[in-house]
Amino acid sequence: KMMSRSFQAEENSGKKKEPPLLQSKVFNNLSIMLHNLPKISIIQSAVLKLNSSELKRDDIQAIISNVPKGPEIQSFKEAYAKSKRTKFAECEKFVIMIINIPNFTLRLECWLISQEFDENLESYIELLDLLDKSISTVKQSKDFKLFLSYVLAIGNYLNGGTSKGQADGFNLESLPKLVMAKARTGNLSLLEYIIQKLFKAHPDAVQFYASMACVHESATLTYAMIDKIRDEASKVIKSFKNKVRKVSKGVESGDPFVPKMTEFLEKAT
């Protein structure tokens, strides 16, 4: 096994130093990353125990982004097999650790998904709540309904004598047109005219917008967007299940991976 060779300090015997077992680019990238991470022994313990207190989410993301690719791992294995060294650079020890943990990257990806999902789910629920609150606010606002009644009445008056002059209602999508419609004289828009009429009869009613802040917040939300987020979450769960299945084949007895991922799946689905 890769970890069977003990790490012992080499004596200063004046021997020529062996070249790194990793390609220079990989060596440098890993060295930079490890400088900002806990000790390798802590990383290994955290990955095996799935201990979030030892390895933070940002750390996991950094490791996943910098894990050497298949050819790089294979090159390292070949160089390691030829080498008789017992002293290794930190980034080389890191690669040895990766090789000795089955499905290392998949394991980290599953762990990361389980950590991120709650936060993403919370954001999704917040969007649904905002949309629901906005719909309720529009439906329950008496002042807004009064404003709409003025829009309908004045619209019917202006369209008198035409097929549009006896409308029982109108689409809310047409409200922005009130701003574009101008009086023949002056710059007064139809919206401003309606507000003036409403203010004269019901001064307090023109403040209906003050209680509809949530509607402004949700103005860009659509059910299509909500459906898209839900569909993406479903894809993540499907991919997660496949990854868990692969990792589970290589875990040893007592490994917390399967029970923790199973618990997460039950909660997520």
Coordinates of C-alpha atoms in Angstrom, one line a residue:
K1 CA 0.0 0.0 0.0
M2 CA 1.1 3.5 -0.6
M3 CA 1.1 4.4 3.1
S4 CA 3.1 1.3 4.1
R5 CA 6.4 3.2 3.8
S6 CA 7.1 5.0 7.0
F7 CA 8.0 8.7 6.9
Q8 CA 11.4 9.1 8.4
A9 CA 13.8 12.0 8.4
E10 CA 16.8 11.5 6.1
E11 CA 20.2 12.1 7.4
N12 CA 22.3 14.8 5.8
S13 CA 24.7 12.4 4.1
G14 CA 25.5 14.7 1.2
K15 CA 23.6 12.5 -1.3
K16 CA 22.1 14.1 -4.3
K17 CA 18.5 15.1 -3.6
E18 CA 15.9 13.2 -5.6
P19 CA 13.6 15.2 -7.8
P20 CA 9.9 15.7 -6.6
L21 CA 7.6 12.8 -7.4
L22 CA 5.0 15.3 -8.7
Q23 CA 5.0 17.4 -11.8
S24 CA 6.2 20.9 -11.0
K25 CA 2.8 22.6 -11.7
V26 CA 0.9 20.1 -9.6
F27 CA 3.6 20.3 -6.9
N28 CA 3.3 24.1 -6.7
N29 CA -0.5 24.2 -6.8
L30 CA -0.8 21.7 -4.0
S31 CA 1.9 23.5 -1.9
I32 CA 0.0 26.8 -2.2
M33 CA -3.3 25.1 -1.3
L34 CA -1.9 23.2 1.7
H35 CA -0.4 26.4 3.1
N36 CA -4.0 27.6 3.8
L37 CA -5.3 24.3 5.1
P38 CA -5.0 22.3 8.4
K39 CA -2.2 19.7 8.7
I40 CA -2.5 16.6 6.5
S41 CA -3.2 14.4 9.5
I42 CA -6.1 16.6 10.4
I43 CA -7.4 16.6 6.8
Q44 CA -7.2 12.8 6.7
S45 CA -9.1 12.5 10.0
A46 CA -11.7 15.0 8.9
V47 CA -12.3 13.3 5.6
L48 CA -12.6 9.8 7.1
K49 CA -14.9 11.0 10.0
L50 CA -16.7 13.6 7.9
N51 CA -15.9 16.1 10.7
S52 CA -17.0 19.6 9.6
S53 CA -15.4 21.2 12.7
E54 CA -12.0 20.1 11.5
L55 CA -12.4 20.8 7.7
K56 CA -14.6 23.7 6.7
R57 CA -16.7 23.9 3.5
D58 CA -14.3 26.3 1.8
D59 CA -11.4 23.9 2.6
I60 CA -13.4 21.0 1.0
Q61 CA -14.0 23.1 -2.1
A62 CA -10.4 24.0 -2.4
I63 CA -9.3 20.4 -2.1
I64 CA -11.8 19.2 -4.7
S65 CA -10.6 21.9 -7.1
N66 CA -6.9 21.0 -6.7
V67 CA -7.0 17.2 -6.6
P68 CA -4.6 15.8 -9.2
K69 CA -6.1 14.3 -12.3
G70 CA -5.9 10.6 -13.2
P71 CA -2.8 10.8 -15.3
E72 CA -1.0 12.9 -12.7
I73 CA -1.9 10.4 -10.0
Q74 CA -0.6 7.6 -12.2
S75 CA 2.6 9.4 -12.9
F76 CA 3.0 9.9 -9.1
K77 CA 2.4 6.2 -8.5
E78 CA 5.1 5.2 -11.0
A79 CA 7.6 7.6 -9.6
Y80 CA 6.8 6.5 -6.0
A81 CA 7.3 2.9 -6.9
K82 CA 10.8 3.6 -8.3
S83 CA 11.8 5.9 -5.4
K84 CA 13.3 4.6 -2.2
R85 CA 12.7 7.8 -0.3
T86 CA 11.1 7.8 3.2
K87 CA 11.0 11.6 3.4
F88 CA 8.4 13.5 1.4
A89 CA 7.2 17.0 0.8
E90 CA 3.9 17.9 2.3
C91 CA 2.1 17.9 -1.1
E92 CA 3.5 14.4 -1.8
K93 CA 2.2 13.2 1.5
F94 CA -1.1 14.7 0.5
V95 CA -1.2 12.7 -2.7
I96 CA -0.3 9.5 -0.8
M97 CA -3.3 10.2 1.5
I98 CA -5.6 10.7 -1.5
I99 CA -4.5 7.4 -3.0
N100 CA -5.2 5.6 0.2
I101 CA -8.7 6.8 0.7
P102 CA -11.0 5.0 -1.8
N103 CA -13.0 7.3 -4.1
F104 CA -11.4 10.3 -2.3
T105 CA -12.9 13.0 -4.6
L106 CA -16.4 11.5 -4.8
R107 CA -16.4 11.2 -1.0
L108 CA -15.6 14.9 -0.7
E109 CA -18.2 15.8 -3.3
C110 CA -20.9 13.9 -1.4
W111 CA -19.8 15.5 1.8
L112 CA -19.9 19.0 0.3
I113 CA -23.4 18.5 -1.3
S114 CA -24.7 17.4 2.1
Q115 CA -23.4 20.6 3.6
E116 CA -24.6 22.9 0.9
F117 CA -28.0 21.4 0.4
D118 CA -29.6 22.8 3.6
E119 CA -28.5 26.3 2.7
N120 CA -29.7 26.0 -0.8
L121 CA -33.0 24.5 0.4
E122 CA -33.4 27.4 2.8
S123 CA -32.9 29.9 0.0
Y124 CA -35.5 28.1 -2.1
I125 CA -38.0 28.1 0.7
E126 CA -37.4 31.8 1.2
L127 CA -38.2 32.5 -2.4
L128 CA -41.4 30.5 -2.2
D129 CA -42.4 32.3 1.0
L130 CA -41.7 35.7 -0.6
L131 CA -43.8 34.8 -3.6
D132 CA -46.6 33.5 -1.5
K133 CA -46.5 36.6 0.7
S134 CA -46.6 38.9 -2.4
I135 CA -49.6 37.1 -3.8
S136 CA -51.4 37.3 -0.5
T137 CA -50.6 41.0 -0.1
V138 CA -52.0 41.9 -3.5
K139 CA -55.1 39.8 -2.9
Q140 CA -55.8 41.3 0.5
S141 CA -55.0 44.9 0.0
K142 CA -58.3 46.8 0.0
D143 CA -56.6 50.1 -1.1
F144 CA -55.0 48.4 -4.0
K145 CA -58.3 46.9 -5.1
L146 CA -59.8 50.4 -4.8
F147 CA -57.0 51.7 -7.1
L148 CA -57.8 49.0 -9.6
S149 CA -61.4 49.8 -9.6
Y150 CA -60.5 53.4 -10.5
V151 CA -58.3 52.1 -13.3
L152 CA -61.2 50.0 -14.6
A153 CA -63.8 52.7 -14.3
I154 CA -61.6 55.4 -16.1
G155 CA -60.5 52.9 -18.7
N156 CA -64.2 52.1 -19.5
Y157 CA -64.9 55.8 -19.7
L158 CA -62.1 56.5 -22.1
N159 CA -63.1 53.5 -24.2
G160 CA -66.8 54.4 -24.2
G161 CA -68.5 53.6 -27.4
T162 CA -66.1 50.8 -28.3
S163 CA -66.1 47.1 -27.6
K164 CA -63.5 47.8 -24.8
G165 CA -65.8 50.2 -23.0
Q166 CA -67.8 47.6 -21.0
A167 CA -64.9 45.6 -19.6
D168 CA -65.5 43.7 -16.3
G169 CA -61.8 43.6 -15.6
F170 CA -58.3 43.8 -17.1
N171 CA -54.9 42.1 -17.0
L172 CA -52.5 43.4 -14.4
E173 CA -49.8 43.2 -17.2
S174 CA -51.4 46.3 -18.7
L175 CA -50.8 48.5 -15.7
P176 CA -47.4 49.8 -17.0
K177 CA -49.2 51.2 -20.0
L178 CA -50.8 53.8 -17.7
V179 CA -47.5 55.5 -17.4
M180 CA -47.0 55.7 -21.2
A181 CA -50.5 57.1 -21.9
K182 CA -50.3 60.9 -21.8
A183 CA -53.0 63.6 -21.8
R184 CA -53.5 65.6 -25.0
T185 CA -52.3 68.7 -23.2
G186 CA -49.5 68.8 -20.6
N187 CA -47.3 65.9 -19.5
L188 CA -49.8 64.3 -17.1
S189 CA -49.8 60.5 -17.5
L190 CA -53.0 58.5 -17.2
L191 CA -51.5 56.9 -14.0
E192 CA -51.0 60.3 -12.4
Y193 CA -54.5 61.4 -13.4
I194 CA -56.0 58.2 -11.8
I195 CA -53.9 58.8 -8.6
Q196 CA -55.2 62.4 -8.4
K197 CA -58.8 61.2 -8.7
L198 CA -58.2 58.5 -6.1
F199 CA -56.5 61.0 -3.7
K200 CA -59.4 63.4 -3.8
A201 CA -62.0 60.8 -2.8
H202 CA -59.8 58.5 -0.7
P203 CA -56.6 60.3 0.5
D204 CA -55.3 57.3 2.5
A205 CA -55.8 54.8 -0.3
V206 CA -53.0 56.2 -2.4
Q207 CA -50.5 54.9 0.1
F208 CA -51.3 51.3 -0.8
Y209 CA -47.8 50.8 -2.2
A210 CA -46.2 51.3 1.2
S211 CA -47.6 48.0 2.4
M212 CA -46.4 46.2 -0.7
A213 CA -42.6 46.2 -0.3
C214 CA -42.6 42.4 -0.7
V215 CA -44.2 42.7 -4.1
H216 CA -41.4 44.9 -5.3
E217 CA -38.9 42.3 -4.0
S218 CA -40.6 39.5 -5.8
A219 CA -41.1 41.5 -9.0
T220 CA -38.5 39.5 -10.9
L221 CA -39.7 36.1 -9.6
T222 CA -41.7 33.8 -11.8
Y223 CA -43.1 30.3 -11.3
A224 CA -40.8 29.2 -14.2
M225 CA -37.8 30.3 -12.1
I226 CA -39.1 28.4 -9.1
D227 CA -39.6 25.3 -11.2
K228 CA -36.1 25.6 -12.6
I229 CA -34.6 25.8 -9.1
R230 CA -36.6 22.7 -8.1
D231 CA -35.5 20.8 -11.2
E232 CA -31.9 21.6 -10.6
A233 CA -32.2 20.4 -7.0
S234 CA -33.7 17.1 -8.2
K235 CA -30.7 16.7 -10.6
V236 CA -28.3 17.3 -7.7
I237 CA -30.0 14.7 -5.6
K238 CA -29.9 12.2 -8.5
S239 CA -26.2 12.8 -9.1
F240 CA -25.6 12.6 -5.3
K241 CA -27.3 9.1 -5.1
N242 CA -25.0 7.8 -7.9
K243 CA -21.9 9.1 -6.2
V244 CA -22.9 7.7 -2.8
R245 CA -23.5 4.3 -4.4
K246 CA -20.0 4.3 -5.9
V247 CA -18.3 5.4 -2.7
S248 CA -20.3 3.0 -0.5
K249 CA -18.7 0.0 -2.4
G250 CA -15.3 0.9 -1.1
V251 CA -16.0 1.9 2.5
E252 CA -14.8 -0.2 5.4
S253 CA -16.8 -1.3 8.4
G254 CA -17.4 1.5 10.9
D255 CA -17.0 4.2 8.3
P256 CA -19.6 6.9 9.0
F257 CA -20.0 7.7 5.3
V258 CA -23.0 5.5 4.6
P259 CA -25.1 6.3 7.7
K260 CA -24.4 10.0 7.4
M261 CA -25.3 10.2 3.7
T262 CA -28.3 8.0 4.2
E263 CA -29.5 10.3 6.9
F264 CA -29.0 13.3 4.6
L265 CA -30.9 11.6 1.8
E266 CA -33.9 10.9 4.0
K267 CA -34.0 14.5 5.0
A268 CA -33.5 15.9 1.5
T269 CA -36.1 13.7 -0.2

